[in-house]
Amino acid sequence: MNQIFRMKRSESAIQRIREVFPEAVHNISTLNGDVSITVGKDKLLGVVKLLKKESDISFDYLSDLTAVDYLRKEPRFEVVYHLTSTKDGAIIRVKVPLTLSEPVLPSITALYPSSDWYEREVYDMFGIVFNDHPDLRRILMPEGWRGHPLRKDYPPDGEEVAFTYNKDSMEEQPLPFILEGKRDGYLEFTPDGFTLSNLERLGLSGARGRIILNMGPQHPSTHGLLRLVIELDGERISKIIPEIGYLHTGIEKSGEYLTYPQALTLTDRADYLANLFNNLAYCMAVERLLGLEIPLRAQYIRVLLCELNRLASHLLAIGVMAHELGATSVLLYCFREREIIMDIFEMLSGVRMMTSYITIGGLRDELPEGLLDKIKEVPKIFPEKIDEYEKMLTKNPIWLKRTKGIGYISGKQALSLGASGPLLRGSGINRDLRKASPYSSYDHFDFEVPLGENGDVFDRYMIRIEEMRQSLRIIRQVIDKLPDGPVKADNRKVVLPPREELGKSMESLIHHFLIASGGFPVPGGETYATVESPRGELGYYIVSDGSEKPYRFRIRGPSFANLMSIPAMARECYIADVIAIIGSIDPVLGDVDR
Amino acid sequence: MFELFISNPLVLMMIEVLVICIKVVVVTLVVFSLPLPLTYIERKVAGHIQVRLGPYRVGPHGILQPLADMIKLIFKEDIIPYKADPWLFKIAPIIAMVPAFAVFATIPFGEKVTIPFIDKEVTLYISDMDTGILYVLAIAGLSVYGIILGGWASNSKYALLGGLRSSAQMISYELALSFACIGVVMVVNSLSLVDIVRAQSGWHWNILYQPLGFVIFAIAGLAEINRIPFDLPEDEGTLGAGYHAEYSSMRFAFFMLTEYVAMVSMSVLMVILFFGGWDGPGFLPGIVWFLIKVAFIIYVIIWTRFTYPRYRYDQLMTIGWKILLPLSLLNILITGLVVI
């Protein structure tokens, strides 16, 4: 019902575009519940502006910006924009075809400041140039890297790195990853892009009395391999530049070379603290392409597991943030409770973190015996423990001093910088995808979306505390309402047959063998599925060409966009506040760099 | 014959010198080895506060862990960073460590005891200076030079920031700390630590007469010894390890040693100034009471560390200059009025 309404909204938006730009729209499709339009590159700015500014359309949030390389087609590239309305969750996909000879587009950073890093990523990965971009540098690959990894003619492996022993031979031979006939030299790698010569270009004055401090990538409080280049005036920050890419593992590239069931295991490794959300978003995307209907029991258990995962993730977020601000004990208390959830996951799947338990078509298996009783304990144990953390932190004057009024960001600014999750809700904007565009039967459960008022570190911390309480509420309801029935969709072409059938039925054996060895073809098309992960909007944009492997395997990580708000939040604050701010964003670098 | 021998003035003087020498050696050895049990206790207390066990592998209940740590630290490679100032880098830990030990020269652990056989009275302090408390405050304040120099000589920005924070912090809190002591001095009418303790005997502990002074002393003392919530010079969260970020091996151990010794001397000072030193019910000897009190204060300091987050640099400065300093002056004023 809601879905149809949202599609109508998007369609009316297209009507409006047609009126204003009769020539602009080449192609409209409403496949798989997504509304997508294709516009020429000269009309892009006008269309996007209309979509954002027109009051009754108002797609005010840039969910994702990426590109697809259709190698043997002409035009070769397609840049894909996903625009969302925060009012009702309507979503529209704008695609712009580009040729290899002229891969140039106007930048939309003036309309959506959050497109900054996305455009840099597309430039880095596909070599598409965005005119008028404020700072078009590589973002994930190191500066000086040759080639654009996500192009289809870029090999997934085989790059050789120059060491002293092979430096000379590498200079003679052309390297597989150097494209477009360039063969002049080995990989030029400058680990430090912030040499004195380019300080000015990056806005670091390097003036007398200023210290340029390199925080990270190896630093105890940057939650992984995040690097912040900070210009300090005493203890105050005058400029801060986040640098990412140190944990870039090429998950998106790898995904294109694996079958759909195999690629599932990669999703666990993107946001490793919210692995089930990654599973879920990916499976939802593939299921939408396949047109699979998921049994209610499986949907409920998915909700149950995701909420447990959210608890675990928030526990870590709060614990680590407290630890970095000096309250070491809270971290250990949080770990104590997180261990309960980890035990549940271990019982569920045999592993603690990379469960891959949510699979295409439902769940890997029925819940093991006795697990539900163990999960029932969680809502009994946790409320008291959450009060305990509050006693240690919320009522602690030093904690309040360190968090209240620190890292302020207004709701409007957070939205324009692409923030989502607790970061956005901390600034008072009510956008929770579980409510805005319910998936996996989230609309069957009562829960509230906690909102902040001041948009500071404290509000974001409080939102996590409250969200944990709401998660417990959902878990209770799921346990009460959990229906009987299968946990896998009834489609043998996609879902593995039950173990006991393998000994009896030849057909089952064949299906099992086919799915496990070669995967299954997925009808051609594209879709963008989103879930509300503990960090915000987690989206999977899957393009299928009808084969067994995803043609494009795009992960829209919430942490990636959330990190863009650091400079806005850290303006005029102290260096110690940066730690609090990072803690309140709770980035997972696996999610940022993928 | 024997009596004649020990009544000889030359021999008497030699015994006197010998006793002082022995006392110096004993105190130094005890203070030097104190960090061993203290690290163990701190880690054990931390473990139990944080629902863990703490060290458990080396020896029964991990009791030999500090020894293992010490051996490890001794055998670690001593790294001097490229482009560091090698001379200052090497000397800084020593500059930090020496004053921490020198403080104990004037600290009294108890009243006189009589040594059997030679029937000689021996005081349980190395020297009773007339200006004891001034000496302690002056010497303890020197330690910060080691931290500043260490931070500066490392040629690392994190270490430098740690050193800078330390210098600012020490200056601001030393004032409040000294003013809090002045309150006690006014009540007791003496600068000698021994006299201060004697004046409190019979439950006339200064904490009853100087409650505000005690609070100021406790807070400023925590800041002075770089403990949470005031451990900004080393602030792992922000600065990695702060001023000793670049130190390794024994030089790092010296800084750690300094910190633990400073924690002990601060606790000792607090006991002497506010808790009546070795004063206590007669069923235990004075020195035992003294040690119990010191141990309790050390425990409280550790407990605080694992309970509170740390302040931010500017907040620390605000507390020091805008709250503690005026309060300590007020304390002196009130004390002055009452004493007169």
Short mmCIF file of N, CA and C in Angstrom, two decimals, chain B residues 38-150:
data_model
loop_
_atom_site.label_atom_id
_atom_site.label_comp_id
_atom_site.label_asym_id
_atom_site.label_seq_id
_atom_site.Cartn_x
_atom_site.Cartn_y
_atom_site.Cartn_z
N LEU B 38 52.38 -2.30 42.99
CA LEU B 38 51.32 -1.34 42.64
C LEU B 38 50.73 -1.63 41.26
N THR B 39 51.59 -1.94 40.28
CA THR B 39 51.01 -2.26 38.96
C THR B 39 50.12 -3.49 39.07
N TYR B 40 50.59 -4.45 39.85
CA TYR B 40 49.78 -5.65 40.02
C TYR B 40 48.44 -5.32 40.65
N ILE B 41 48.50 -4.52 41.72
CA ILE B 41 47.25 -4.18 42.41
C ILE B 41 46.34 -3.38 41.48
N GLU B 42 46.94 -2.42 40.78
CA GLU B 42 46.11 -1.60 39.90
C GLU B 42 45.42 -2.47 38.84
N ARG B 43 46.17 -3.38 38.27
CA ARG B 43 45.56 -4.21 37.22
C ARG B 43 44.54 -5.17 37.79
N LYS B 44 44.81 -5.63 38.99
CA LYS B 44 43.86 -6.56 39.62
C LYS B 44 42.57 -5.80 39.98
N VAL B 45 42.73 -4.64 40.60
CA VAL B 45 41.56 -3.85 40.97
C VAL B 45 40.77 -3.49 39.71
N ALA B 46 41.50 -3.03 38.68
CA ALA B 46 40.84 -2.68 37.42
C ALA B 46 40.09 -3.89 36.88
N GLY B 47 40.75 -5.03 36.91
CA GLY B 47 40.11 -6.24 36.41
C GLY B 47 38.80 -6.51 37.11
N HIS B 48 38.82 -6.41 38.43
CA HIS B 48 37.60 -6.76 39.16
C HIS B 48 36.54 -5.69 39.00
N ILE B 49 36.95 -4.43 38.88
CA ILE B 49 35.95 -3.39 38.61
C ILE B 49 35.30 -3.64 37.25
N GLN B 50 36.12 -4.10 36.31
CA GLN B 50 35.62 -4.26 34.95
C GLN B 50 35.17 -5.69 34.66
N VAL B 51 34.71 -6.39 35.65
CA VAL B 51 34.26 -7.78 35.52
C VAL B 51 35.23 -8.65 34.74
N ARG B 52 36.50 -8.48 35.00
CA ARG B 52 37.50 -9.37 34.43
C ARG B 52 38.28 -9.96 35.59
N LEU B 53 39.29 -10.74 35.27
CA LEU B 53 40.12 -11.30 36.34
C LEU B 53 41.42 -10.54 36.51
N GLY B 54 41.84 -9.82 35.50
CA GLY B 54 43.15 -9.19 35.57
C GLY B 54 44.22 -10.22 35.28
N PRO B 55 45.49 -9.89 35.56
CA PRO B 55 46.55 -10.86 35.26
C PRO B 55 46.33 -12.16 36.01
N TYR B 56 46.53 -13.26 35.33
CA TYR B 56 46.21 -14.54 35.96
C TYR B 56 47.18 -15.64 35.57
N ARG B 57 48.06 -15.39 34.63
CA ARG B 57 48.82 -16.50 34.06
C ARG B 57 50.17 -16.71 34.74
N VAL B 58 50.86 -15.61 35.08
CA VAL B 58 52.22 -15.76 35.60
C VAL B 58 52.15 -15.92 37.12
N GLY B 59 52.43 -17.09 37.57
CA GLY B 59 52.37 -17.33 39.02
C GLY B 59 50.94 -17.47 39.49
N PRO B 60 50.75 -17.83 40.77
CA PRO B 60 49.38 -17.97 41.28
C PRO B 60 48.67 -16.62 41.25
N HIS B 61 47.50 -16.59 40.68
CA HIS B 61 46.72 -15.36 40.52
C HIS B 61 47.53 -14.25 39.84
N GLY B 62 48.46 -14.65 39.02
CA GLY B 62 49.22 -13.66 38.25
C GLY B 62 50.13 -12.80 39.09
N ILE B 63 50.51 -13.31 40.25
CA ILE B 63 51.26 -12.46 41.18
C ILE B 63 52.65 -12.11 40.66
N LEU B 64 53.17 -12.92 39.76
CA LEU B 64 54.52 -12.64 39.24
C LEU B 64 54.47 -11.80 37.97
N GLN B 65 53.28 -11.38 37.58
CA GLN B 65 53.14 -10.59 36.35
C GLN B 65 54.04 -9.35 36.33
N PRO B 66 54.11 -8.57 37.43
CA PRO B 66 54.97 -7.39 37.39
C PRO B 66 56.42 -7.74 37.11
N LEU B 67 56.88 -8.87 37.66
CA LEU B 67 58.26 -9.29 37.41
C LEU B 67 58.45 -9.59 35.93
N ALA B 68 57.49 -10.30 35.37
CA ALA B 68 57.58 -10.62 33.95
C ALA B 68 57.60 -9.35 33.13
N ASP B 69 56.75 -8.39 33.53
CA ASP B 69 56.71 -7.11 32.82
C ASP B 69 58.05 -6.41 32.90
N MET B 70 58.64 -6.47 34.09
CA MET B 70 59.91 -5.78 34.28
C MET B 70 60.98 -6.40 33.40
N ILE B 71 61.01 -7.72 33.39
CA ILE B 71 62.02 -8.40 32.56
C ILE B 71 61.79 -8.05 31.08
N LYS B 72 60.53 -8.03 30.70
CA LYS B 72 60.21 -7.69 29.32
C LYS B 72 60.72 -6.29 28.99
N LEU B 73 60.43 -5.34 29.90
CA LEU B 73 60.82 -3.95 29.63
C LEU B 73 62.33 -3.81 29.54
N ILE B 74 63.04 -4.56 30.40
CA ILE B 74 64.50 -4.45 30.38
C ILE B 74 65.06 -4.94 29.05
N PHE B 75 64.48 -6.01 28.54
CA PHE B 75 65.05 -6.60 27.33
C PHE B 75 64.49 -6.03 26.04
N LYS B 76 63.56 -5.11 26.14
CA LYS B 76 63.01 -4.50 24.91
C LYS B 76 64.05 -3.61 24.26
N GLU B 77 63.91 -3.45 22.95
CA GLU B 77 64.85 -2.58 22.26
C GLU B 77 64.59 -1.14 22.67
N ASP B 78 65.66 -0.43 22.93
CA ASP B 78 65.52 0.97 23.31
C ASP B 78 65.60 1.80 22.04
N ILE B 79 64.47 2.35 21.63
CA ILE B 79 64.42 3.05 20.35
C ILE B 79 64.48 4.55 20.58
N ILE B 80 65.40 5.18 19.89
CA ILE B 80 65.42 6.65 19.89
C ILE B 80 64.99 7.09 18.50
N PRO B 81 63.90 7.86 18.41
CA PRO B 81 63.38 8.18 17.09
C PRO B 81 64.39 8.96 16.27
N TYR B 82 64.33 8.74 14.98
CA TYR B 82 65.12 9.49 14.03
C TYR B 82 64.78 10.96 14.19
N LYS B 83 65.76 11.81 14.22
CA LYS B 83 65.57 13.24 14.34
C LYS B 83 65.13 13.69 15.73
N ALA B 84 65.10 12.77 16.69
CA ALA B 84 64.84 13.22 18.06
C ALA B 84 66.14 13.85 18.59
N ASP B 85 66.01 14.65 19.63
CA ASP B 85 67.19 15.21 20.26
C ASP B 85 67.74 14.15 21.21
N PRO B 86 68.80 13.43 20.83
CA PRO B 86 69.16 12.22 21.60
C PRO B 86 69.53 12.52 23.04
N TRP B 87 70.21 13.64 23.26
CA TRP B 87 70.68 13.93 24.61
C TRP B 87 69.50 14.20 25.54
N LEU B 88 68.63 15.09 25.11
CA LEU B 88 67.45 15.40 25.93
C LEU B 88 66.55 14.18 26.06
N PHE B 89 66.44 13.47 24.97
CA PHE B 89 65.58 12.28 24.97
C PHE B 89 66.02 11.28 26.02
N LYS B 90 67.36 11.15 26.15
CA LYS B 90 67.86 10.17 27.12
C LYS B 90 67.74 10.68 28.55
N ILE B 91 67.91 11.97 28.72
CA ILE B 91 67.99 12.49 30.09
C ILE B 91 66.60 12.75 30.68
N ALA B 92 65.61 12.94 29.81
CA ALA B 92 64.29 13.33 30.29
C ALA B 92 63.69 12.36 31.30
N PRO B 93 63.74 11.04 31.06
CA PRO B 93 63.13 10.13 32.06
C PRO B 93 63.83 10.25 33.41
N ILE B 94 65.13 10.52 33.37
CA ILE B 94 65.86 10.61 34.64
C ILE B 94 65.46 11.90 35.36
N ILE B 95 65.33 12.98 34.59
CA ILE B 95 64.89 14.23 35.21
C ILE B 95 63.51 14.04 35.83
N ALA B 96 62.68 13.25 35.20
CA ALA B 96 61.35 13.03 35.76
C ALA B 96 61.42 12.18 37.01
N MET B 97 62.35 11.21 37.00
CA MET B 97 62.33 10.20 38.06
C MET B 97 62.98 10.70 39.35
N VAL B 98 64.10 11.40 39.22
CA VAL B 98 64.86 11.76 40.42
C VAL B 98 64.02 12.56 41.43
N PRO B 99 63.32 13.63 41.02
CA PRO B 99 62.55 14.37 42.02
C PRO B 99 61.49 13.52 42.70
N ALA B 100 60.91 12.59 41.95
CA ALA B 100 59.88 11.74 42.55
C ALA B 100 60.45 10.98 43.73
N PHE B 101 61.73 10.58 43.62
CA PHE B 101 62.36 9.86 44.73
C PHE B 101 62.82 10.83 45.83
N ALA B 102 63.33 11.97 45.37
CA ALA B 102 63.90 12.92 46.33
C ALA B 102 62.85 13.39 47.34
N VAL B 103 61.60 13.36 46.94
CA VAL B 103 60.53 13.79 47.83
C VAL B 103 60.57 13.00 49.14
N PHE B 104 60.94 11.72 49.02
CA PHE B 104 60.85 10.85 50.20
C PHE B 104 61.89 11.18 51.26
N ALA B 105 62.84 12.05 50.94
CA ALA B 105 63.88 12.39 51.91
C ALA B 105 63.28 12.97 53.19
N THR B 106 62.18 13.64 53.06
CA THR B 106 61.66 14.34 54.23
C THR B 106 60.33 13.79 54.71
N ILE B 107 59.90 12.71 54.09
CA ILE B 107 58.59 12.20 54.47
C ILE B 107 58.70 11.30 55.71
N PRO B 108 57.96 11.59 56.75
CA PRO B 108 58.01 10.76 57.94
C PRO B 108 57.02 9.61 57.86
N PHE B 109 57.51 8.42 58.20
CA PHE B 109 56.63 7.25 58.17
C PHE B 109 56.14 6.88 59.56
N GLY B 110 56.76 7.45 60.56
CA GLY B 110 56.33 7.12 61.92
C GLY B 110 57.19 7.88 62.91
N GLU B 111 56.88 7.66 64.20
CA GLU B 111 57.69 8.30 65.24
C GLU B 111 58.97 7.50 65.45
N LYS B 112 59.69 7.85 66.50
CA LYS B 112 60.94 7.14 66.81
C LYS B 112 60.66 5.70 67.21
N VAL B 113 61.55 4.82 66.81
CA VAL B 113 61.53 3.48 67.36
C VAL B 113 62.88 3.21 68.00
N THR B 114 62.88 2.33 68.98
CA THR B 114 64.14 2.03 69.66
C THR B 114 64.67 0.71 69.14
N ILE B 115 65.90 0.73 68.67
CA ILE B 115 66.50 -0.49 68.17
C ILE B 115 67.06 -1.27 69.35
N PRO B 116 66.68 -2.52 69.47
CA PRO B 116 67.21 -3.30 70.59
C PRO B 116 68.72 -3.50 70.49
N PHE B 117 69.32 -4.02 71.53
CA PHE B 117 70.76 -4.29 71.68
C PHE B 117 71.57 -3.02 71.85
N ILE B 118 71.52 -2.10 70.84
CA ILE B 118 72.36 -0.91 71.02
C ILE B 118 71.58 0.20 71.69
N ASP B 119 70.28 -0.07 71.95
CA ASP B 119 69.48 0.86 72.71
C ASP B 119 69.50 2.25 72.09
N LYS B 120 69.34 2.28 70.80
CA LYS B 120 69.42 3.57 70.14
C LYS B 120 68.05 3.94 69.56
N GLU B 121 67.69 5.17 69.73
CA GLU B 121 66.44 5.64 69.14
C GLU B 121 66.67 6.03 67.69
N VAL B 122 65.80 5.51 66.84
CA VAL B 122 65.92 5.83 65.42
C VAL B 122 64.60 6.43 64.95
N THR B 123 64.70 7.53 64.24
CA THR B 123 63.48 8.15 63.72
C THR B 123 63.09 7.49 62.41
N LEU B 124 61.81 7.40 62.15
CA LEU B 124 61.35 6.76 60.93
C LEU B 124 61.21 7.79 59.80
N TYR B 125 62.18 8.65 59.71
CA TYR B 125 62.24 9.56 58.56
C TYR B 125 63.69 9.89 58.33
N ILE B 126 64.02 10.25 57.12
CA ILE B 126 65.42 10.50 56.83
C ILE B 126 65.83 11.82 57.46
N SER B 127 65.03 12.85 57.25
CA SER B 127 65.35 14.11 57.91
C SER B 127 64.06 14.86 58.20
N ASP B 128 64.06 15.58 59.27
CA ASP B 128 62.91 16.41 59.61
C ASP B 128 63.28 17.86 59.35
N MET B 129 63.00 18.28 58.14
CA MET B 129 63.37 19.66 57.81
C MET B 129 62.35 20.61 58.40
N ASP B 130 62.82 21.80 58.73
CA ASP B 130 61.89 22.81 59.22
C ASP B 130 60.94 23.27 58.11
N THR B 131 61.43 23.14 56.89
CA THR B 131 60.61 23.59 55.76
C THR B 131 60.11 22.41 54.96
N GLY B 132 59.84 21.30 55.65
CA GLY B 132 59.51 20.04 54.97
C GLY B 132 58.51 20.18 53.84
N ILE B 133 57.40 20.82 54.13
CA ILE B 133 56.34 20.83 53.12
C ILE B 133 56.74 21.66 51.90
N LEU B 134 57.48 22.71 52.16
CA LEU B 134 57.95 23.52 51.02
C LEU B 134 58.88 22.69 50.15
N TYR B 135 59.75 21.93 50.82
CA TYR B 135 60.68 21.07 50.09
C TYR B 135 59.91 20.09 49.22
N VAL B 136 58.94 19.44 49.81
CA VAL B 136 58.17 18.43 49.07
C VAL B 136 57.51 19.06 47.84
N LEU B 137 56.85 20.19 48.05
CA LEU B 137 56.15 20.81 46.93
C LEU B 137 57.14 21.26 45.86
N ALA B 138 58.26 21.81 46.29
CA ALA B 138 59.23 22.32 45.32
C ALA B 138 59.83 21.18 44.50
N ILE B 139 60.22 20.13 45.20
CA ILE B 139 60.87 19.01 44.49
C ILE B 139 59.87 18.30 43.58
N ALA B 140 58.67 18.05 44.09
CA ALA B 140 57.66 17.34 43.30
C ALA B 140 57.37 18.12 42.02
N GLY B 141 57.43 19.44 42.11
CA GLY B 141 57.15 20.25 40.93
C GLY B 141 58.20 20.12 39.85
N LEU B 142 59.39 19.65 40.22
CA LEU B 142 60.47 19.55 39.23
C LEU B 142 60.22 18.43 38.22
N SER B 143 59.45 17.44 38.66
CA SER B 143 59.22 16.28 37.81
C SER B 143 58.68 16.66 36.44
N VAL B 144 57.92 17.71 36.41
CA VAL B 144 57.26 18.09 35.16
C VAL B 144 58.28 18.43 34.07
N TYR B 145 59.48 18.86 34.49
CA TYR B 145 60.49 19.17 33.47
C TYR B 145 60.83 17.94 32.65
N GLY B 146 60.90 16.81 33.33
CA GLY B 146 61.18 15.58 32.60
C GLY B 146 60.12 15.31 31.56
N ILE B 147 58.86 15.53 31.94
CA ILE B 147 57.76 15.27 31.01
C ILE B 147 57.81 16.24 29.83
N ILE B 148 58.05 17.51 30.14
CA ILE B 148 58.10 18.50 29.05
C ILE B 148 59.26 18.19 28.11
N LEU B 149 60.42 17.93 28.70
CA LEU B 149 61.59 17.66 27.86
C LEU B 149 61.39 16.38 27.05
N GLY B 150 60.81 15.36 27.70
CA GLY B 150 60.55 14.12 26.98
C GLY B 150 59.65 14.36 25.80
#
